[in-house]
CSV table of C-alpha atoms in Angstrom, one decimal:
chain,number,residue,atom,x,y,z
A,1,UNK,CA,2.9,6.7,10.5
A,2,UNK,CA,3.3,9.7,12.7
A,3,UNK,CA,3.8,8.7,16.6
A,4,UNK,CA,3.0,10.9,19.0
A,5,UNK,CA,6.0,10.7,21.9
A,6,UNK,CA,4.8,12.2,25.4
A,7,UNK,CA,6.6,13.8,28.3
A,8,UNK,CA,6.3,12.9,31.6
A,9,UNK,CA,6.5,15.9,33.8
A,10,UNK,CA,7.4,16.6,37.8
A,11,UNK,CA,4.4,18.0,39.9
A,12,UNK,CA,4.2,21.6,40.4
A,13,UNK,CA,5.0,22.9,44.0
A,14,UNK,CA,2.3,25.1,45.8
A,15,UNK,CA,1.9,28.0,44.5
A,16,UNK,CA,-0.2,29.7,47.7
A,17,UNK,CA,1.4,32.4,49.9
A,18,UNK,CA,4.1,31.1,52.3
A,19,UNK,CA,2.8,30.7,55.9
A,20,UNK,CA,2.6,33.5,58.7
A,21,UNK,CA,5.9,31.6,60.3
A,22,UNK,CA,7.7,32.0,57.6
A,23,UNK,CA,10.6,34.8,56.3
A,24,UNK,CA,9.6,36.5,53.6
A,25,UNK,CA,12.8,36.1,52.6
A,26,UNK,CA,12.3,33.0,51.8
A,27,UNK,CA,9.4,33.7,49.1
A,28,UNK,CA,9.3,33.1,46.0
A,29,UNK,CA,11.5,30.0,45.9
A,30,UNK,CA,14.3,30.2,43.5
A,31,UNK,CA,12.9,27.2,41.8
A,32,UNK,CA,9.6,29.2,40.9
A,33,UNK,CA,11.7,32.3,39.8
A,34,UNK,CA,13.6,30.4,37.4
A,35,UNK,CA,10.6,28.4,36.2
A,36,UNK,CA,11.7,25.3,36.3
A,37,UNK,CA,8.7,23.2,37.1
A,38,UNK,CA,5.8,25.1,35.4
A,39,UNK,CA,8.0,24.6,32.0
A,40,UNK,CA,8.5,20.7,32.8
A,41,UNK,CA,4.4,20.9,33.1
A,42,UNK,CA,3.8,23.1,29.9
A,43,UNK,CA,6.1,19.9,27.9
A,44,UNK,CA,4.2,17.5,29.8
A,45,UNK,CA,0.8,18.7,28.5
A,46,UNK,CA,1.3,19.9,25.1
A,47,UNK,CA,1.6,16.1,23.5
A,48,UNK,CA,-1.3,15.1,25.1
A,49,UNK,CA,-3.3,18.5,23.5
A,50,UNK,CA,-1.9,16.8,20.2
A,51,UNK,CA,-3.0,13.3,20.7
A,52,UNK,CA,-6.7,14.4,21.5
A,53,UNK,CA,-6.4,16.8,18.3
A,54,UNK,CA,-5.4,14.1,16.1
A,55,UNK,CA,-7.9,11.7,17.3
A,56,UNK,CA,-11.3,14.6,17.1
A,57,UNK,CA,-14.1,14.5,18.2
A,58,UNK,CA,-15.6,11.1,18.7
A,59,UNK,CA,-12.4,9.5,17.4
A,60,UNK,CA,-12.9,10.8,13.8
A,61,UNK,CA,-9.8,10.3,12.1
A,62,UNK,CA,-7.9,13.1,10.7
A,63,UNK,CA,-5.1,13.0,8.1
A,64,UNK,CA,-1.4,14.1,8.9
A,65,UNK,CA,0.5,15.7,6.2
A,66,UNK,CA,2.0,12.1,5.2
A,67,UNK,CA,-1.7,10.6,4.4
A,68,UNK,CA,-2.0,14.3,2.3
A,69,UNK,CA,1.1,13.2,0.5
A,70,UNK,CA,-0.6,10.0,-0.1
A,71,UNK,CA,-3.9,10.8,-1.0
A,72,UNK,CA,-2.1,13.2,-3.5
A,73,UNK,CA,-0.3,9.9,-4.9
A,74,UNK,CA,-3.5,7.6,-5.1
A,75,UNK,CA,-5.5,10.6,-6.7
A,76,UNK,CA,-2.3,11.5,-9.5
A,77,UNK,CA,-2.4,7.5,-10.5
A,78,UNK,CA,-6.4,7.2,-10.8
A,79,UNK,CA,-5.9,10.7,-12.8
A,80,UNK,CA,-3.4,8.8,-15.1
A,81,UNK,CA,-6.0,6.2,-15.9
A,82,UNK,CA,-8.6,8.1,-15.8
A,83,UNK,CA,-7.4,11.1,-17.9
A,84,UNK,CA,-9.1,13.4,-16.5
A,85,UNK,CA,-8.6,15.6,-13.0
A,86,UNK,CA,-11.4,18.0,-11.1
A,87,UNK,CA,-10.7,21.2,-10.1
A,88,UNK,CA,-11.6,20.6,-6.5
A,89,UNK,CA,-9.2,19.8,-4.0
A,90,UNK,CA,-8.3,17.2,-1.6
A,91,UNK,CA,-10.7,14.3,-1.1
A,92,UNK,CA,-13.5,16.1,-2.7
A,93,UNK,CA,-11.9,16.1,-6.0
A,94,UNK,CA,-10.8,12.3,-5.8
A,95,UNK,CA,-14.2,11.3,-5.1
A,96,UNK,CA,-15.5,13.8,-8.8
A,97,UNK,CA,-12.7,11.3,-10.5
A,98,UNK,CA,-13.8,8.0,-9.4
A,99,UNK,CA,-17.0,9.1,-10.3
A,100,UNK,CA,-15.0,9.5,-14.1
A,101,UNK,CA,-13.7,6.3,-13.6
A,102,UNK,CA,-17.4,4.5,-13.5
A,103,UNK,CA,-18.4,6.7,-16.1
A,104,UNK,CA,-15.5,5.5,-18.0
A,105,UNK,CA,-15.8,2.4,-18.1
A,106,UNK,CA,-18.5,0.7,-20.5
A,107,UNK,CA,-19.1,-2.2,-18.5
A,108,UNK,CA,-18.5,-3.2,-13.8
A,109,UNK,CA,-16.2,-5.4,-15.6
A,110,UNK,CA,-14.3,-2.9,-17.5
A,111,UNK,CA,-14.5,-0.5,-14.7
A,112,UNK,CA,-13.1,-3.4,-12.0
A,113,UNK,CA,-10.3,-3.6,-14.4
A,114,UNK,CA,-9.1,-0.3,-14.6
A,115,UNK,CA,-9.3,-0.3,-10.8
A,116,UNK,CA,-7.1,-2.8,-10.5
A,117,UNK,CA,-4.6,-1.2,-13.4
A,118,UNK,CA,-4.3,1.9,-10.6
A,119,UNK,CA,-3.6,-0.2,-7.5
A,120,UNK,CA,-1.1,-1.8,-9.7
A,121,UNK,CA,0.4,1.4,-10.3
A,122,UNK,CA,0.7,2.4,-6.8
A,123,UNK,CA,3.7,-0.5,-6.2
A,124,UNK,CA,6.8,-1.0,-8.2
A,125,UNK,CA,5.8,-4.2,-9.7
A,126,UNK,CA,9.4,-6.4,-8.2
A,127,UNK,CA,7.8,-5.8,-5.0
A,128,UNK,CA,4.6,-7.3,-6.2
A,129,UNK,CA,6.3,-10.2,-7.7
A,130,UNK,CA,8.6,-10.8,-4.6
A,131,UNK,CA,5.9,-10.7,-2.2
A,132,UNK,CA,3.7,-13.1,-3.9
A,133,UNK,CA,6.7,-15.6,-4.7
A,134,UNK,CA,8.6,-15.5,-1.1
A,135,UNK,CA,5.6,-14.3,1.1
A,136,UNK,CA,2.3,-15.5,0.3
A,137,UNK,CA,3.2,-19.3,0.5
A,138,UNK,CA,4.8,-18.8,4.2
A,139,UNK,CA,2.4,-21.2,6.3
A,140,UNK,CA,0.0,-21.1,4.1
A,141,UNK,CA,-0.7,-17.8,3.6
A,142,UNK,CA,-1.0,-16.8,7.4
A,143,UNK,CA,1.9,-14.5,7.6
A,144,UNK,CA,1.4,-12.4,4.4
A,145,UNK,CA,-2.3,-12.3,5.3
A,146,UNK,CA,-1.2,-10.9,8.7
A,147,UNK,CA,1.3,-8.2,7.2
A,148,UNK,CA,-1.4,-7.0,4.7
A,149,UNK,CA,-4.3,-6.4,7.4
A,150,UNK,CA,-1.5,-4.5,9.6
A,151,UNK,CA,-0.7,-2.7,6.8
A,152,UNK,CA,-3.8,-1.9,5.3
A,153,UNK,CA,-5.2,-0.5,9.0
A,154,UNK,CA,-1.9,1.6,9.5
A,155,UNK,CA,-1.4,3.1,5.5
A,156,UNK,CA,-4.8,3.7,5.0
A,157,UNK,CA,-6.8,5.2,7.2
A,158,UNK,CA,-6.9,8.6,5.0
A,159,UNK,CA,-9.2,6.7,2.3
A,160,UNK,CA,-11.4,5.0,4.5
A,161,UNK,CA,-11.1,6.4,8.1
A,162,UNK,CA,-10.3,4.8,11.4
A,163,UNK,CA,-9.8,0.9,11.2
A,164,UNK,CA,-8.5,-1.6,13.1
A,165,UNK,CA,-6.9,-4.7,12.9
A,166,UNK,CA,-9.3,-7.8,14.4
A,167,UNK,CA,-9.7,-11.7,14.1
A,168,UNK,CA,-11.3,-13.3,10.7
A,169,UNK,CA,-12.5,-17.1,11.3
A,170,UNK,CA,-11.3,-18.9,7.8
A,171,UNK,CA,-13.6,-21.7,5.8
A,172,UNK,CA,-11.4,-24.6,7.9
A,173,UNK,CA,-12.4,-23.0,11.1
A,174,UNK,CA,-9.1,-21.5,12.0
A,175,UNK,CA,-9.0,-17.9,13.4
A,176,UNK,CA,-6.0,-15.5,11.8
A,177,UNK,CA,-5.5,-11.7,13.1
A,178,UNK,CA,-5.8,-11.4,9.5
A,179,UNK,CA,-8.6,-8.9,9.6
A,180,UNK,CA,-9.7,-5.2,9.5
A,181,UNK,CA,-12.3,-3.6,10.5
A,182,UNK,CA,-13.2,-0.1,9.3
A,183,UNK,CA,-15.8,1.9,11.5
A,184,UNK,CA,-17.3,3.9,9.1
A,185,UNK,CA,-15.8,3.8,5.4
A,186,UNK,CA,-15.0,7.2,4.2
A,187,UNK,CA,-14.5,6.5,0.3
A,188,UNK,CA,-18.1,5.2,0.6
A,189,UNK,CA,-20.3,7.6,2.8
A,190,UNK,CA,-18.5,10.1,0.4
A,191,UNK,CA,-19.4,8.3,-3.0
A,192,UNK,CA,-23.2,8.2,-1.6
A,193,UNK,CA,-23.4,5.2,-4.4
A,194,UNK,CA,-22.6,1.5,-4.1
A,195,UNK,CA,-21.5,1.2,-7.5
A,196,UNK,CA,-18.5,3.1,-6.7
A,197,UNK,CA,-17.8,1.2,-3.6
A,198,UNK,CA,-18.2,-2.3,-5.6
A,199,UNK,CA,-16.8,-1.7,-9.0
A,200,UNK,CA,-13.8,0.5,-7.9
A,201,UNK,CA,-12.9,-0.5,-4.7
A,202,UNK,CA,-14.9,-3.9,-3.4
A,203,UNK,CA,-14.2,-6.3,-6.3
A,204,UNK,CA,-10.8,-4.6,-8.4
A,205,UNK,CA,-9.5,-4.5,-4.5
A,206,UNK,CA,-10.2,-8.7,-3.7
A,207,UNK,CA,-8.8,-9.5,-7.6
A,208,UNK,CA,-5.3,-7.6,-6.8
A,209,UNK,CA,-4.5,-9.1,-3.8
A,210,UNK,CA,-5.6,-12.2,-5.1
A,211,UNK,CA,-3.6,-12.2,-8.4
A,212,UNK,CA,-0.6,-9.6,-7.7
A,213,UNK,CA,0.6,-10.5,-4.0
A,214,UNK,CA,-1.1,-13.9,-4.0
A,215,UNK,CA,-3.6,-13.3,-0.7
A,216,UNK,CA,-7.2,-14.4,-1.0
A,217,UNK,CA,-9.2,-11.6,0.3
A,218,UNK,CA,-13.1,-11.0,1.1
A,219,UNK,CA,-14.8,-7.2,1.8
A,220,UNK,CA,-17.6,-7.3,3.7
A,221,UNK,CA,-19.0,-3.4,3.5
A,222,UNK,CA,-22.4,-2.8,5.1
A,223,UNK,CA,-24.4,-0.4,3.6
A,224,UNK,CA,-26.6,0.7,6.2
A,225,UNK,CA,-23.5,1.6,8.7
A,226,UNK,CA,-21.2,2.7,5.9
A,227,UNK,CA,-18.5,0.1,8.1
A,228,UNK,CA,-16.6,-2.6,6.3
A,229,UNK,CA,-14.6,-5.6,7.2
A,230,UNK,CA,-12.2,-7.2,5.5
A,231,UNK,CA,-11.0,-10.6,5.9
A,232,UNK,CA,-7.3,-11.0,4.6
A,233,UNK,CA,-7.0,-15.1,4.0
A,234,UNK,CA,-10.4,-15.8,3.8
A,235,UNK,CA,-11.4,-16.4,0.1
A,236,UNK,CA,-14.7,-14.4,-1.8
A,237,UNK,CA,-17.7,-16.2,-2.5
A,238,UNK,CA,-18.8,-16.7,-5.9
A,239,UNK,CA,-20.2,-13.2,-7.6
A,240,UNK,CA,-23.8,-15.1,-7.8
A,241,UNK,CA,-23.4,-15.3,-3.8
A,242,UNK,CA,-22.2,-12.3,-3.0
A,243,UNK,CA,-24.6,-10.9,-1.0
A,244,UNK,CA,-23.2,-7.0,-1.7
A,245,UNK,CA,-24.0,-7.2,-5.0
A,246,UNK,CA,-27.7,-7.6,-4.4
A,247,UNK,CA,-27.9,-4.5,-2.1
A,248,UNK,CA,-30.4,-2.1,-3.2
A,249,UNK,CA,-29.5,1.3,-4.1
A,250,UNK,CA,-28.3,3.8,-1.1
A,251,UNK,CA,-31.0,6.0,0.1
A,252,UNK,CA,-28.3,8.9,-0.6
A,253,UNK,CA,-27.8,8.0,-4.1
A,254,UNK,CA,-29.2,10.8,-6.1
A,255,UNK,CA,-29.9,8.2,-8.9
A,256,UNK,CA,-31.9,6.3,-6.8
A,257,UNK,CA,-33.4,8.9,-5.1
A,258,UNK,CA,-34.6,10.2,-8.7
A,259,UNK,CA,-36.1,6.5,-9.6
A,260,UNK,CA,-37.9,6.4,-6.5
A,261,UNK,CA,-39.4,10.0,-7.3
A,262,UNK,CA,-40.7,8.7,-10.3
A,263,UNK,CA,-42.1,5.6,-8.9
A,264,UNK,CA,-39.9,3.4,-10.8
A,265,UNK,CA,-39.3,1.1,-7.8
A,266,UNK,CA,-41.5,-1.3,-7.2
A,267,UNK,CA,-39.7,-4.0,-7.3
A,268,UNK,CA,-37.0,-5.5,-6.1
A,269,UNK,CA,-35.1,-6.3,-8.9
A,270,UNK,CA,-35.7,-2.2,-9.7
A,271,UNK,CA,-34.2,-1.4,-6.0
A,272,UNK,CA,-31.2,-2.8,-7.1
A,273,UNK,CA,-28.0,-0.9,-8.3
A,274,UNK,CA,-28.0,-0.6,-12.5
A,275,UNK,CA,-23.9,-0.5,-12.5
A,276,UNK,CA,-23.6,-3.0,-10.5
């Protein structure tokens, strides 16, 4: 990923008029005249006008032209499975195919698999097999589970926003900095639906770790704060216990919203997703 390098500059001399005991002679100093200092302080500042522009406002995470050339590569392989593009551009017009991709599908299941088919795609498959042969069985999974969470927070922050790598406690009571956290999940506060988030990222994303690079994984998004933490190492529960699968609908969902218009809520069993 881009690193921003910064310049430590000299402090500027004074500026003010010299003093009455002074020649006048003497004024400007050469040093001024030939602008040495005040262009030592224009390097000095400029990186730091372009770590605070990359960070935005409230940290909000903004792509560089490399997680462009990568959202363009994720978006071309979902296309390929999908068989179908939008005509809007950038993240906009990833999220109109996902939306395809559900629709595609005739069952979660089906759906979870074709998921999986794209983040597949997105690795030439000796690295795959290497990585789960050689890797994944290095003290007991710690080490790959570690390169994967620093991974996953430094590649991906396009798709999901700012992350961070953090500690994950696993079912023996050992703690790994396995884990990531993700503030506030992009790909899902732009879905508006928690079908999308389960079906094509949630559960295809926990099965190809799991079966391609041999890492248990567990995603713990929260649907109220749109964050997400995932815990590299730590295995899923059963899909009868996972408690995101018995969220109710967002209250963005225009689905939902439309059932709840019509009073076909009531229940609980009717607040919960229909894809899901």
């Amino acid at each position: 990923m881009a690193t921003l390098l910064a310049t430590r500059g000299l402090p500027l001399a004074s500026c003010g008029p010299p003093s009455s005991s002074s020649s006048s002679s003497s004024w400007p100093p050469s040093s001024l005249l030939l602008g040495r200092r005040p262009s030592r302080r224009l390097r000095s500042s400029s990186p730091q006008v372009d770590a605070a522009a990359a960070q935005g406002k409230g940290g909000e995470y903004r792509p560089s032209f490399a997680d462009d050339l990568l959202l363009a590569f994720f978006r071309s392989k979902m296309v390929e499975e999908v068989g179908w593009d939008s005509e809007k551009p950038g993240y906009a017009g990833l999220m109109e195919v996902a939306n395809r991709l559900m629709v595609k599908g005739k069952s979660a299941s089906e759906t979870e698999q074709a998921a999986v088919r794209v983040l597949q795609s997105l690795f030439p498959p000796l690295l795959l097999v290497l990585y789960k042969a050689l890797l994944a069985p290095i003290a007991n999974g710690q080490l790959a589970a570690m390169m994967l969470a620093r991974a996953t927070a430094l590649s991906c922050q396009w798709l999901m926003g700012t992350c961070s790598v953090n500690s994950v406690t696993l079912p023996d009571g050992k703690s790994w900095s396995s884990g990531v956290f993700v503030e506030k999940c992009k790909y899902l506060e732009e879905s508006k639906c928690l079908s999308i988030c389960i079906n094509t990222c949630k559960l295809p994303t926990q099965t190809f770790f799991k079966d391609h690079m041999g890492v248990d994984l567990y995603m713990e998004p929260n649907f109220e704060d749109y964050s997400c933490q995932f815990n590299f190492g730590v295995p899923p529960p059963p899909l009868d216990a996972d408690k995101a699968l018995k969220e109710p609908c967002l209250d963005i969902c225009t689905n939902a919203r439309r059932r709840r218009e019509l009073g076909r809520s009531s229940s609980p069993d009717e607040l919960s997703c229909p894809q899901v």
